[in-house]
Coordinates of C-alpha atoms and ligand atoms in Angstrom, one line a residue:
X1 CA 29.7 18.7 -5.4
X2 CA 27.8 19.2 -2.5
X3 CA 28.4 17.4 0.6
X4 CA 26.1 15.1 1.9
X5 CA 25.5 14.4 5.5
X6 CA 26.1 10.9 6.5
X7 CA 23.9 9.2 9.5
X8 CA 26.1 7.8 11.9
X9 CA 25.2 4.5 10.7
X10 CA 26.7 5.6 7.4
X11 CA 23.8 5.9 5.6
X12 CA 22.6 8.9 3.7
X13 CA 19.4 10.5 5.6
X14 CA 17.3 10.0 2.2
X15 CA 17.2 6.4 3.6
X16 CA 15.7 7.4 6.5
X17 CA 13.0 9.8 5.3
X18 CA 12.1 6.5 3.3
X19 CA 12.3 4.6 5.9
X20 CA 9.7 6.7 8.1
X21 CA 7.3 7.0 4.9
X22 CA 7.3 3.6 3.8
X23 CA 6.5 2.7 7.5
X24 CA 3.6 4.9 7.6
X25 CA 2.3 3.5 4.5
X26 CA 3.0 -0.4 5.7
X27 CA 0.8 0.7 8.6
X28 CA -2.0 1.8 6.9
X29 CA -1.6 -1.5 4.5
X30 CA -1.4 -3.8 7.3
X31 CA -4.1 -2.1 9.9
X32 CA -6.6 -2.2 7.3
X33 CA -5.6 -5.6 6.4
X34 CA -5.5 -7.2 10.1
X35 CA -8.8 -5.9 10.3
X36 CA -10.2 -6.5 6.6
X37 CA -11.5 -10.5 6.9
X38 CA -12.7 -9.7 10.5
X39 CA -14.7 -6.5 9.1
X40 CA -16.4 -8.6 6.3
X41 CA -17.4 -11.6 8.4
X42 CA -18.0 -9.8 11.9
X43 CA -20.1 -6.8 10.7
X44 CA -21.1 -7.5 7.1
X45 CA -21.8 -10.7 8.1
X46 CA -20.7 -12.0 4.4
X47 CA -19.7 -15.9 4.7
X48 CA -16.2 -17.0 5.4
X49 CA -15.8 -19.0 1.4
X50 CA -16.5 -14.9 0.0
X51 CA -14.8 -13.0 2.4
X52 CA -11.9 -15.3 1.5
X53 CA -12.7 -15.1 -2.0
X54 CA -12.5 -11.1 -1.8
X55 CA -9.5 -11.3 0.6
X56 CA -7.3 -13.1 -2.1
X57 CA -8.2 -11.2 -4.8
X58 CA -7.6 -8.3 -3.0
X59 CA -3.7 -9.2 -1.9
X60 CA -3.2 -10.3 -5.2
X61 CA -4.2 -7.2 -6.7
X62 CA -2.7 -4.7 -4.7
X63 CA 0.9 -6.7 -6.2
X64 CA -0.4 -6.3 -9.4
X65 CA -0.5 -2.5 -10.3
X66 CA 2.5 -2.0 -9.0
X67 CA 3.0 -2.9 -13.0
X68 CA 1.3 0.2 -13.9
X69 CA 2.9 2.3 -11.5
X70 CA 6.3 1.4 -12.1
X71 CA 5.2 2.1 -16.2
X72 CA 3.9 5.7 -15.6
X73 CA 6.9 6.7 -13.2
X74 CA 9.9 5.5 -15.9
X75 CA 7.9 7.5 -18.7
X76 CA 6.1 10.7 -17.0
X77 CA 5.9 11.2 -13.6
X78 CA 8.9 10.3 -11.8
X79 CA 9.2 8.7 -8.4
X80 CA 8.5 11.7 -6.4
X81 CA 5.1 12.7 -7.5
X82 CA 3.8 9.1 -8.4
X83 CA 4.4 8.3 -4.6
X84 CA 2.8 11.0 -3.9
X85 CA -0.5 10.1 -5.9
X86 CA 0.0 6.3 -4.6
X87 CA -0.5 7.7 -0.9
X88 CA -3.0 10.3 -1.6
X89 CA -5.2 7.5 -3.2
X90 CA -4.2 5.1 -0.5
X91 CA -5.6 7.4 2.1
X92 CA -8.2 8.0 0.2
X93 CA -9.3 4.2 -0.1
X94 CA -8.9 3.9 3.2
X95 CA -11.4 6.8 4.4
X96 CA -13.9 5.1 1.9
X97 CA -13.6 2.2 4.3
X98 CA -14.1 4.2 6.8
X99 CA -17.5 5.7 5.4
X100 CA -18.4 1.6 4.5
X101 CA -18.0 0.9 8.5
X102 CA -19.7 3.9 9.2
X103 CA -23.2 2.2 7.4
X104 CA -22.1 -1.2 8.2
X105 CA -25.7 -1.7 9.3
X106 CA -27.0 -0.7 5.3
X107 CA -25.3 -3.7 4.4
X108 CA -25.5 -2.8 0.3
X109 CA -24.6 0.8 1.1
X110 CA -21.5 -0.5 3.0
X111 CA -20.9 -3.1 0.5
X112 CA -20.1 -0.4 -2.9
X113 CA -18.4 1.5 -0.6
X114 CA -16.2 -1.1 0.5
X115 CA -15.5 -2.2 -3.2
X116 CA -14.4 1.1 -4.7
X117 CA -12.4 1.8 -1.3
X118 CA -10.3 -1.3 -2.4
X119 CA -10.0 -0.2 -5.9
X120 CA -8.5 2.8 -5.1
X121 CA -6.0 1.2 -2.5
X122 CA -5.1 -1.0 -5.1
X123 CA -4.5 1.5 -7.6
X124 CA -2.9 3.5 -5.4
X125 CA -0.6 0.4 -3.9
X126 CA 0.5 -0.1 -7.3
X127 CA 1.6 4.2 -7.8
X128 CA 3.5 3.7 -4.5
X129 CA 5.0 0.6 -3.7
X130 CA 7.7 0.0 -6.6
X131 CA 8.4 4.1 -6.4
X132 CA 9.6 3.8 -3.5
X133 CA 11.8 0.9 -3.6
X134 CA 13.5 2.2 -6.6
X135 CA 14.3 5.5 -4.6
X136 CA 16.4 3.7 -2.3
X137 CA 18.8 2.8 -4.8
X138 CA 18.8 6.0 -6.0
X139 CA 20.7 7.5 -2.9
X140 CA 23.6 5.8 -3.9
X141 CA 26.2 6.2 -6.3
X142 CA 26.3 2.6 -9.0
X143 CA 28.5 0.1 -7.5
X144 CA 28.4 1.4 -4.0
X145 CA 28.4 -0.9 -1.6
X146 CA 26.1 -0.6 0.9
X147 CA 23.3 -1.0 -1.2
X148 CA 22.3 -4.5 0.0
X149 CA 22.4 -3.1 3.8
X150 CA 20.8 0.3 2.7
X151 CA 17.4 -2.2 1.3
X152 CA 17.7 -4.1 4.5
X153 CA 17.7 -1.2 6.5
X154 CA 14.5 0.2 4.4
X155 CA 12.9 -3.1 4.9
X156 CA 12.7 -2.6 8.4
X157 CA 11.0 0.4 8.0
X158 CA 8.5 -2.0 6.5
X159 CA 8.1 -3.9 9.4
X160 CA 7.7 -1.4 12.2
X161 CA 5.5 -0.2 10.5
X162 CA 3.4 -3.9 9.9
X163 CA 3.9 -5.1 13.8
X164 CA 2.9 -1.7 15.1
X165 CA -0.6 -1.7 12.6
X166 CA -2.0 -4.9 13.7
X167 CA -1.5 -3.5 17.1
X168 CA -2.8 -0.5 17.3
X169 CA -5.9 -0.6 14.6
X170 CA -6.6 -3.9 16.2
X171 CA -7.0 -2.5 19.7
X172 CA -9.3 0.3 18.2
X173 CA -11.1 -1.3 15.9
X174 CA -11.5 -4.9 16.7
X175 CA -13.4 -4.9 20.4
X176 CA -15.8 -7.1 19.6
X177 CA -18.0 -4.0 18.8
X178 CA -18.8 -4.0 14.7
X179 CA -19.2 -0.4 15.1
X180 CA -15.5 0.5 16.2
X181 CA -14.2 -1.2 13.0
X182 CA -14.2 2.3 11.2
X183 CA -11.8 3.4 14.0
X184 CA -9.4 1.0 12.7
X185 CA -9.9 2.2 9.0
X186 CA -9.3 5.5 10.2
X187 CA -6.7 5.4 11.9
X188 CA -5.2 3.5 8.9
X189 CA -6.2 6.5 6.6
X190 CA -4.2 9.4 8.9
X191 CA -1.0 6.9 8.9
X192 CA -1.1 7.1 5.4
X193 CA -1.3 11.3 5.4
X194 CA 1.3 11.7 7.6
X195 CA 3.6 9.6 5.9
X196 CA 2.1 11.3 2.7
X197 CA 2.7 15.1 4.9
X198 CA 6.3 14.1 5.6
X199 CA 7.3 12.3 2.6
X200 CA 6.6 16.2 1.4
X201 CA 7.5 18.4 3.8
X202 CA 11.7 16.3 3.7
X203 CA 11.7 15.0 0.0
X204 CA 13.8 18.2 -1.5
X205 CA 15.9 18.4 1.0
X206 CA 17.0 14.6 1.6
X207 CA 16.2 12.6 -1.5
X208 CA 19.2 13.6 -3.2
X209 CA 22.2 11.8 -5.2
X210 CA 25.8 11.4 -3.9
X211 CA 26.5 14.6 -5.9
X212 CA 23.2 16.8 -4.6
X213 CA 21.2 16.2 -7.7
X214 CA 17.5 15.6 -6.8
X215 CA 16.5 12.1 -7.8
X216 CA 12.5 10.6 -8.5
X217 CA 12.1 13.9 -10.6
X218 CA 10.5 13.1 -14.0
X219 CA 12.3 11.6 -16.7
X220 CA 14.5 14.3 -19.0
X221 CA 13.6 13.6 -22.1
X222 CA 9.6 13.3 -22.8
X223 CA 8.1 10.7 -24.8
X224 CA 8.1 12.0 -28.6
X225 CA 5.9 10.1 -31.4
X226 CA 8.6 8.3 -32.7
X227 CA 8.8 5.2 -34.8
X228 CA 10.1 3.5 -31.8
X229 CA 6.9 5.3 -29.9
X230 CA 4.5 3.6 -32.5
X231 CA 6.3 0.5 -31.9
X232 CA 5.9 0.3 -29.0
X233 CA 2.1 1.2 -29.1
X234 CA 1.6 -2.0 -31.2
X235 CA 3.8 -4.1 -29.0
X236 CA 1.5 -2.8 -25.8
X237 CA -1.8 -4.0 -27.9
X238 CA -0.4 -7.6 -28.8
X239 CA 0.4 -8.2 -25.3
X240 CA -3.1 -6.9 -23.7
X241 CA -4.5 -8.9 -26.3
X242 CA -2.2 -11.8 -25.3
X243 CA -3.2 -11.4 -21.8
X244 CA -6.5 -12.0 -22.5
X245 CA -6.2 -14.8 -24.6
X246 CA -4.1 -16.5 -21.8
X247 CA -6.0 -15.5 -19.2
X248 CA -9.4 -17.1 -21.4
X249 CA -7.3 -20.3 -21.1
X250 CA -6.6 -20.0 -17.7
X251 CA -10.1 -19.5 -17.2
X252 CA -11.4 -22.4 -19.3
X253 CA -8.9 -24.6 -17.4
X254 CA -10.3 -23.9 -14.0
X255 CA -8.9 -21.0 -12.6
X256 CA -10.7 -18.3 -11.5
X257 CA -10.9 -14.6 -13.6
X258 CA -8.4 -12.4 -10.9
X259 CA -6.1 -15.5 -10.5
X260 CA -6.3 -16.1 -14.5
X261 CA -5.3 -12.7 -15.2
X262 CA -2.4 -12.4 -12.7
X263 CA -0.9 -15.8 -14.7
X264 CA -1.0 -14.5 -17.7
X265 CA -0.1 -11.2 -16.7
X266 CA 3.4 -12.7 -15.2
X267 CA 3.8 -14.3 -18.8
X268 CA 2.8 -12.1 -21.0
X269 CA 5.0 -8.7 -19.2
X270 CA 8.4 -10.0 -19.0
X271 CA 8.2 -11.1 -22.6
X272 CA 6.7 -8.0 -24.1
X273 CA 9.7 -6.4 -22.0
X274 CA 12.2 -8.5 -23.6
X275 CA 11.0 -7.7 -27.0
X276 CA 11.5 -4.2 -26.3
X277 CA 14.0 -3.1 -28.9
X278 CA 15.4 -0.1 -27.5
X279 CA 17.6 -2.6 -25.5
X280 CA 20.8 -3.2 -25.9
X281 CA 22.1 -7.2 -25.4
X282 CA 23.3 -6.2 -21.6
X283 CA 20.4 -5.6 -20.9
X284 CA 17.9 -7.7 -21.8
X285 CA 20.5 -10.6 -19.6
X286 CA 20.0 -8.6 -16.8
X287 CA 16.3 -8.4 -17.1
X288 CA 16.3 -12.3 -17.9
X289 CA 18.2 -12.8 -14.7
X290 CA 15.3 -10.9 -12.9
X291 CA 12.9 -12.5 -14.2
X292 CA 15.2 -15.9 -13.9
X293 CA 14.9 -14.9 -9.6
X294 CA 11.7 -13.6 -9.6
X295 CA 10.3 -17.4 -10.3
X296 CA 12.1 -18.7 -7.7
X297 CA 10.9 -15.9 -5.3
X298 CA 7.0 -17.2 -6.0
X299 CA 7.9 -20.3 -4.2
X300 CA 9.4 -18.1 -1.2
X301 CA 6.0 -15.9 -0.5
X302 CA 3.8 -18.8 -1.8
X303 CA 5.1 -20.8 1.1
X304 CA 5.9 -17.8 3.6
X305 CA 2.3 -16.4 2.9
X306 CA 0.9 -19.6 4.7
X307 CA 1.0 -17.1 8.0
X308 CA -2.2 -15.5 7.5
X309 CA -4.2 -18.6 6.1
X310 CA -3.2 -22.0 7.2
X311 CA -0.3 -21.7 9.6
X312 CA -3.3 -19.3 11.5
X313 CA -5.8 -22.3 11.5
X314 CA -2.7 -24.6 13.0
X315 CA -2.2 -21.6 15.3
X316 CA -5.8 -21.2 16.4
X317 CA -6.7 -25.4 16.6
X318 CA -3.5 -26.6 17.2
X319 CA -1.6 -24.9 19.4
X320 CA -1.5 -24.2 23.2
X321 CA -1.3 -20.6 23.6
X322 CA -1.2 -20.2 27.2
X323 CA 1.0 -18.0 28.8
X324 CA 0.3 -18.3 32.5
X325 CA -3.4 -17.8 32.5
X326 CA -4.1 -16.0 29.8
X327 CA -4.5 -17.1 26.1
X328 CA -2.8 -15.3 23.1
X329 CA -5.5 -14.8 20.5
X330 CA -4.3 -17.4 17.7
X331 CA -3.5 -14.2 15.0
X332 CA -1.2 -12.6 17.7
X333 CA 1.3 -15.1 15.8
X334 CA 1.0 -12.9 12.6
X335 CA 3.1 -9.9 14.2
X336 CA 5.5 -12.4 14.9
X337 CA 7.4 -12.6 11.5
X338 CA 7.9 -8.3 11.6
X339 CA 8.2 -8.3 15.2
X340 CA 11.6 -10.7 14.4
X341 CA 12.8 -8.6 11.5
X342 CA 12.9 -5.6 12.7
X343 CA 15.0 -7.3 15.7
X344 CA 17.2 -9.1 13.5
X345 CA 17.4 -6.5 10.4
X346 CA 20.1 -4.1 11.9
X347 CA 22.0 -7.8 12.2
X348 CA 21.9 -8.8 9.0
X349 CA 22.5 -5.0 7.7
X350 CA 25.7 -5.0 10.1
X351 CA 26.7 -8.7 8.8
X352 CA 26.2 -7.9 5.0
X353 CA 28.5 -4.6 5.3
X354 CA 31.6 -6.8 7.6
X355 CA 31.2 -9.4 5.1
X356 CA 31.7 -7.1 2.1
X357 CA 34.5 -5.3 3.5
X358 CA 36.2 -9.2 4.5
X359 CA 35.2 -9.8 0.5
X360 CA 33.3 -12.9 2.1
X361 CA 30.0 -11.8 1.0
X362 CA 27.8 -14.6 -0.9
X363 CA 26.6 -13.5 -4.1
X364 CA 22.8 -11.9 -4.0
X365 CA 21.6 -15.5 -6.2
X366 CA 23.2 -17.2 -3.3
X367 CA 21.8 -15.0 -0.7
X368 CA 18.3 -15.9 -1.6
X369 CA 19.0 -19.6 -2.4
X370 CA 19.8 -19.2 1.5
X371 CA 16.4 -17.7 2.2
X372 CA 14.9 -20.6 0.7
X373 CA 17.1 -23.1 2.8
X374 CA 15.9 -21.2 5.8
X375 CA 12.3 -21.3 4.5
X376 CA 12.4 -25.1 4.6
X377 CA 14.1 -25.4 7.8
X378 CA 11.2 -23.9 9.5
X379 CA 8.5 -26.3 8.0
X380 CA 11.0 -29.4 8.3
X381 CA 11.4 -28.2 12.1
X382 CA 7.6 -28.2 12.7
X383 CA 7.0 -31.3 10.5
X384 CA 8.7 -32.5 13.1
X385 CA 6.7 -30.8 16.2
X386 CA 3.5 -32.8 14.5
X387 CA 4.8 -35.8 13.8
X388 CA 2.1 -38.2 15.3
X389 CA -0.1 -35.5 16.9
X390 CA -3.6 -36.6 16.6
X391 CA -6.3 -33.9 15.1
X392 CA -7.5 -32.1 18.1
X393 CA -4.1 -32.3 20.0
X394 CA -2.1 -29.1 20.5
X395 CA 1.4 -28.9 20.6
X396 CA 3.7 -26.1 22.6
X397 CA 4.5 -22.5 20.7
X398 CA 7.8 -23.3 20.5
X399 CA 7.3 -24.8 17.2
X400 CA 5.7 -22.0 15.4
X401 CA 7.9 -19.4 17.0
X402 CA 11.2 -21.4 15.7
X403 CA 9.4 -21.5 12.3
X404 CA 8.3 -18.1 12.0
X405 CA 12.2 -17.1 13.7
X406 CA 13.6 -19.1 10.9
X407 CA 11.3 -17.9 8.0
X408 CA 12.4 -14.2 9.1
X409 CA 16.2 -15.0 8.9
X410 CA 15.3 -16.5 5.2
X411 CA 13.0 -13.4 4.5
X412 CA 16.1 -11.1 5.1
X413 CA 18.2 -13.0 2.9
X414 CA 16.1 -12.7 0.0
X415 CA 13.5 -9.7 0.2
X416 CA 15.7 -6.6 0.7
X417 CA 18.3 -8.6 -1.3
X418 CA 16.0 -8.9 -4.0
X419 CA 14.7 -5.1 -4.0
X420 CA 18.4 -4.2 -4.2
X421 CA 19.5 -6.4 -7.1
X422 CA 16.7 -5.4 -8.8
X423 CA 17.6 -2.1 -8.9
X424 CA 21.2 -2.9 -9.5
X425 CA 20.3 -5.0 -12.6
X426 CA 17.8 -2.6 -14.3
X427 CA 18.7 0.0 -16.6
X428 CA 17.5 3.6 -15.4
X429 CA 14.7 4.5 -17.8
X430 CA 13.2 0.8 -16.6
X431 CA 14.1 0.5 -13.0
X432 CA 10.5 1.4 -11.5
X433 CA 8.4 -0.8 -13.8
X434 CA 11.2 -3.7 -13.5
X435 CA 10.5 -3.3 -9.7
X436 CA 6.5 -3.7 -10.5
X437 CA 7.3 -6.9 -12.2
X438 CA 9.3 -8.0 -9.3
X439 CA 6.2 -7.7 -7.5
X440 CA 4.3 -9.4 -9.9
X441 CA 6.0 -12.4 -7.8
X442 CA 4.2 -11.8 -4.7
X443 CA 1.0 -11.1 -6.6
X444 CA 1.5 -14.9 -8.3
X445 CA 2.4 -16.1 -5.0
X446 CA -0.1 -14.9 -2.8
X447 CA -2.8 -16.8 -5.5
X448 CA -0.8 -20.0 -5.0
X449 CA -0.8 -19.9 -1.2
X450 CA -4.2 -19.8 -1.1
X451 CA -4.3 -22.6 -3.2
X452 CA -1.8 -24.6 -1.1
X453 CA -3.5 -23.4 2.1
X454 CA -6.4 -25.9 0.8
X455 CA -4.8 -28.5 1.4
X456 CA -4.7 -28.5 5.0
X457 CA -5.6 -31.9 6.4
X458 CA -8.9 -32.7 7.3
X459 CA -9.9 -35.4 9.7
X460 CA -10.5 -38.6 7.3
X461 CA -9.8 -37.4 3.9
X462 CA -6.5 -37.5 2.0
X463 CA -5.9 -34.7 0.0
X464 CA -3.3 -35.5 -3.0
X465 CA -1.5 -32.1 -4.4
X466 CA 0.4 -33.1 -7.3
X467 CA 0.0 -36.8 -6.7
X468 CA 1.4 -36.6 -3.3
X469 CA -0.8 -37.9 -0.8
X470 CA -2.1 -35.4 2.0
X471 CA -3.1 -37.1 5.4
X472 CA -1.6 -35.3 8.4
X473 CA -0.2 -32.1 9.2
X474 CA 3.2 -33.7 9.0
X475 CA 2.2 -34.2 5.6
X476 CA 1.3 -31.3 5.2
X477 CA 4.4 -29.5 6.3
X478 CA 6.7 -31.4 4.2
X479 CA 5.1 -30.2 0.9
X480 CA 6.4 -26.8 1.8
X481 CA 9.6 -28.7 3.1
X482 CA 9.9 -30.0 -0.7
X483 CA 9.1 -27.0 -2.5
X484 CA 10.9 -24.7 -0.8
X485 CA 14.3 -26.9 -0.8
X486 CA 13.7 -27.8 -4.7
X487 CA 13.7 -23.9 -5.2
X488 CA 16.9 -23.8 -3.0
X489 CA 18.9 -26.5 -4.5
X490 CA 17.8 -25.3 -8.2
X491 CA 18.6 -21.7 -7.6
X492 CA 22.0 -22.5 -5.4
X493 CA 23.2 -24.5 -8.0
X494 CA 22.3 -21.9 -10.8
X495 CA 23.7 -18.7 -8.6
X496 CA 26.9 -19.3 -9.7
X497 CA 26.4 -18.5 -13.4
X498 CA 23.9 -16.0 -12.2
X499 CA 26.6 -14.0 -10.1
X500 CA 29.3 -14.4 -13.3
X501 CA 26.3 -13.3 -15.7
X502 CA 25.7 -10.5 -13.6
X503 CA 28.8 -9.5 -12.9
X504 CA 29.2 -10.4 -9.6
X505 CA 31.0 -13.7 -8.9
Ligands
LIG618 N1 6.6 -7.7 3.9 C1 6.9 -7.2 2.6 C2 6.2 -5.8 2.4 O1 5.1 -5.6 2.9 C3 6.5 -8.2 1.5 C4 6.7 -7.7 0.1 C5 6.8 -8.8 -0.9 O2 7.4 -8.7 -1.9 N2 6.1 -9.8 -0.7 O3 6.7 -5.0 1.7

């Protein structure tokens, strides 16, 4: 058995060359995306209702293959070289972004160029992103307990990664020059090669098992054209043909084609997965209880998500900014969420491990029925900030900070939670494309937040969501107080027989 070295924090060094990839590729996600609605409306001067439009589909896409990715790792690739793809195609949707700011002035030019760009990020999102997550787990031998602090750890790599982005492609490419915007893309395209060039240059020598073996390789056995390989051919063609049928439905009942086929993708996959006959009774509980959690996770990012669209509006009309003289631009406050986790992450890693060795640790169902609490906390604190605050008026930045403080504490207790008992609950051969479905949930919920971002009061008009009636920003604030509790309650009350199903409680 070979001996691993342990970082000091007691972590294998795998976790680390993760960490420092998956923050290069986070910082080419979020510089392109800080600068993505501003590029569209600033310099190819497409109207605010499209660029939205595009903006949406695009962030509900990118969540989306992951799906595909996770599918072609389990069965061919492997981790290692699907990630590799994933970032090669990230970086190169990104330099086709570049190109499109480079004829922002041939509008049409700029326009196809733009589009296939965002194609290929997607695709390449969706080869990356689950890979990745799955690899962390990978590190560690099954039952080992720092697992939950290993994902937290990881996460933060994640958010270094998104505060420094907005940062630094922002203060390139958004000068009030349209011609600088390529800079930005740019510099998004070389933070995604050199975590591509050290993911590389590190992975044989890290990404390794307890006992040395070299994990993300291919799987051992190839697919053969078995029965079960036919099988499963015919299963794959009544669920695409499901898909669409749903997705016709969804369409006929008012939703639009990208948000149809993300619903009926989220309906369609987990069944066709638990039809899958090659698993055993185990195992299809333990993929029901992932897709019990991944539910209640779409009310998490469907609320959370408001930071870029409305809590940005309340940011830009309704809140004083000042600091001294000077006046924070209004979409500083996005930073703020990663900006807080990766100050609080090394906490919440350190609190996870000193509660598992005390044996006080809550359950991972209970963890996340925490982040949920915390979730509707913050709007019930700022509910309370507006309370009576006239349209026009602006209130201090202590309420937003406290929310976006208390959103972060939830966000730890169920993201890298949720990565880790994903992994924990899959079985091998499924773990990367159970991880894509996981992130099917952020695909759902970033569709439904622009939704519930429409709702945003509007001087004179009552909005009514659900029959309940929309006047005020208070209001407006306590729908996400109400859904965000009902989540918590429900899944709190559940994570008991969750924990016991699992194994756990
Ligand atoms: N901030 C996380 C990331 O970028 C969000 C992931 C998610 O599942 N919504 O990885």
């Amino acid at each position: 058995m070979k001996d691993r070295k342990l970082t000091s924090a007691g972590h294998p060094g795998g976790l680390y060359l993760l960490f420092v990839t998956e923050m290069w590729e986070r910082f080419s996600y979020y510089g392109m995306r800080a600068l993505f609605m501003l590029y569209m409306t600033q310099a190819l001067l497409l109207d605010k209702e499209f660029s939205s439009e595009i903006y949406g589909s695009y962030t509900g896409l990118v969540y989306l293959t992951p799906l595909i990715g996770g599918y072609v790792a389990d069965r061919y690739w492997g981790n290692r070289r699907s990630i590799l793809w994933g970032a090669l195609m990230m970086a190169a949707g990104q330099f086709l972004m570049f190109l499109s700011a480079c004829y922002f002035q041939q509008v049409a030019l700029a326009k196809w160029l733009m589009f296939a760009g965002l194609g290929i990020l997607i695709l390449g999102n969706g080869f990356f992103k689950p890979n990745i997550s799955t690899m962390v787990g990978d590190l560690y031998a099954p039952g080992d307990k720092r697992k939950d602090s290993a994902f937290t750890v990881f996460y933060m790599g994640v958010n270094v990664g998104a505060t420094i982005a907005p940062l630094w492609c922002g203060l390139v490419g958004n000068t009030g020059h349209p011609e600088d915007f390529k800079w930005g893309f740019l510099s998004a395209c070389v933070g995604m090669l050199i975590g591509a060039l050290v993911f590389q240059l590190c992975k044989n020598k890290y990404l390794v098992t307890p006992e040395g073996k070299a994990v993300g390789m291919p799987p051992e056995a190839k697919p053969q054209k078995s029965e079960e390989q036919v099988r499963s051919k015919r299963l794959f063609l009544v669920m695409a043909l499901a898909t669409v049928i749903l997705a016709v439905l969804f369409v006929v009942g008012g939703a639009d084609w990208i948000g149809a086929f993300i619903y009926a993708t989220i309906i369609t996959v987990p069944l066709s997965i638990l039809a899958d006959r090659s698993l055993t009774g185990q195992e299809r509980k333990q993929i029901g209880i992932i897709f019990i959690l991944a539910f209640f996770v779409i009310f998490f990012w469907a609320a959370y998500e408001q930071a870029g669209a409305s809590l940005t509006f309340f940011a830009d009309e309704q809140t004083d900014r000042h600091i001294g003289n000077w006046e924070m631009p209004a979409s500083y406050f996005q930073s703020f969420a990663a900006v807080f986790i990766v100050l609080l992450a090394p906490i919440f890693a350190s609190l996870w491990s000193f509660l598992g060795r005390h044996r006080l640790e809550p359950s991972s169902p209970r963890k996340q029925a925490i982040g949920l609490f915390l979730l509707s906390l913050g709007y019930l604190l700022i509910s309370f900030g507006v309370k009576d605050v006239g349209p026009g008026v602006k209130v201090s930045m202590f309420w937003l900070t406290s929310l976006y403080f208390l959103h972060t504490m939830g966000e730890l207790c169920l993201a890298p939670i949720g990565l880790s008992l994903v992994y924990r609950l899959s079985p091998a051969r499924f773990s990367s494309l159970l991880m894509g479905v996981w992130y099917l949930s952020t695909s759902a919920a970033n569709k439904l937040a622009g939704l519930l971002s429409s709702y945003y009061p509007e001087e004179g008009v009552v909005k009514s969501c659900l029959g309940y009636q929309i006047a005020d920003l208070h209001d407006f604030f306590l729908l996400f107080v109400f859904m965000s509790a009902c989540a918590a309650v429900v899944l709190f009350f559940l994570s008991g027989k969750l924990s016991k199903m699992m194994g756990e409680g």
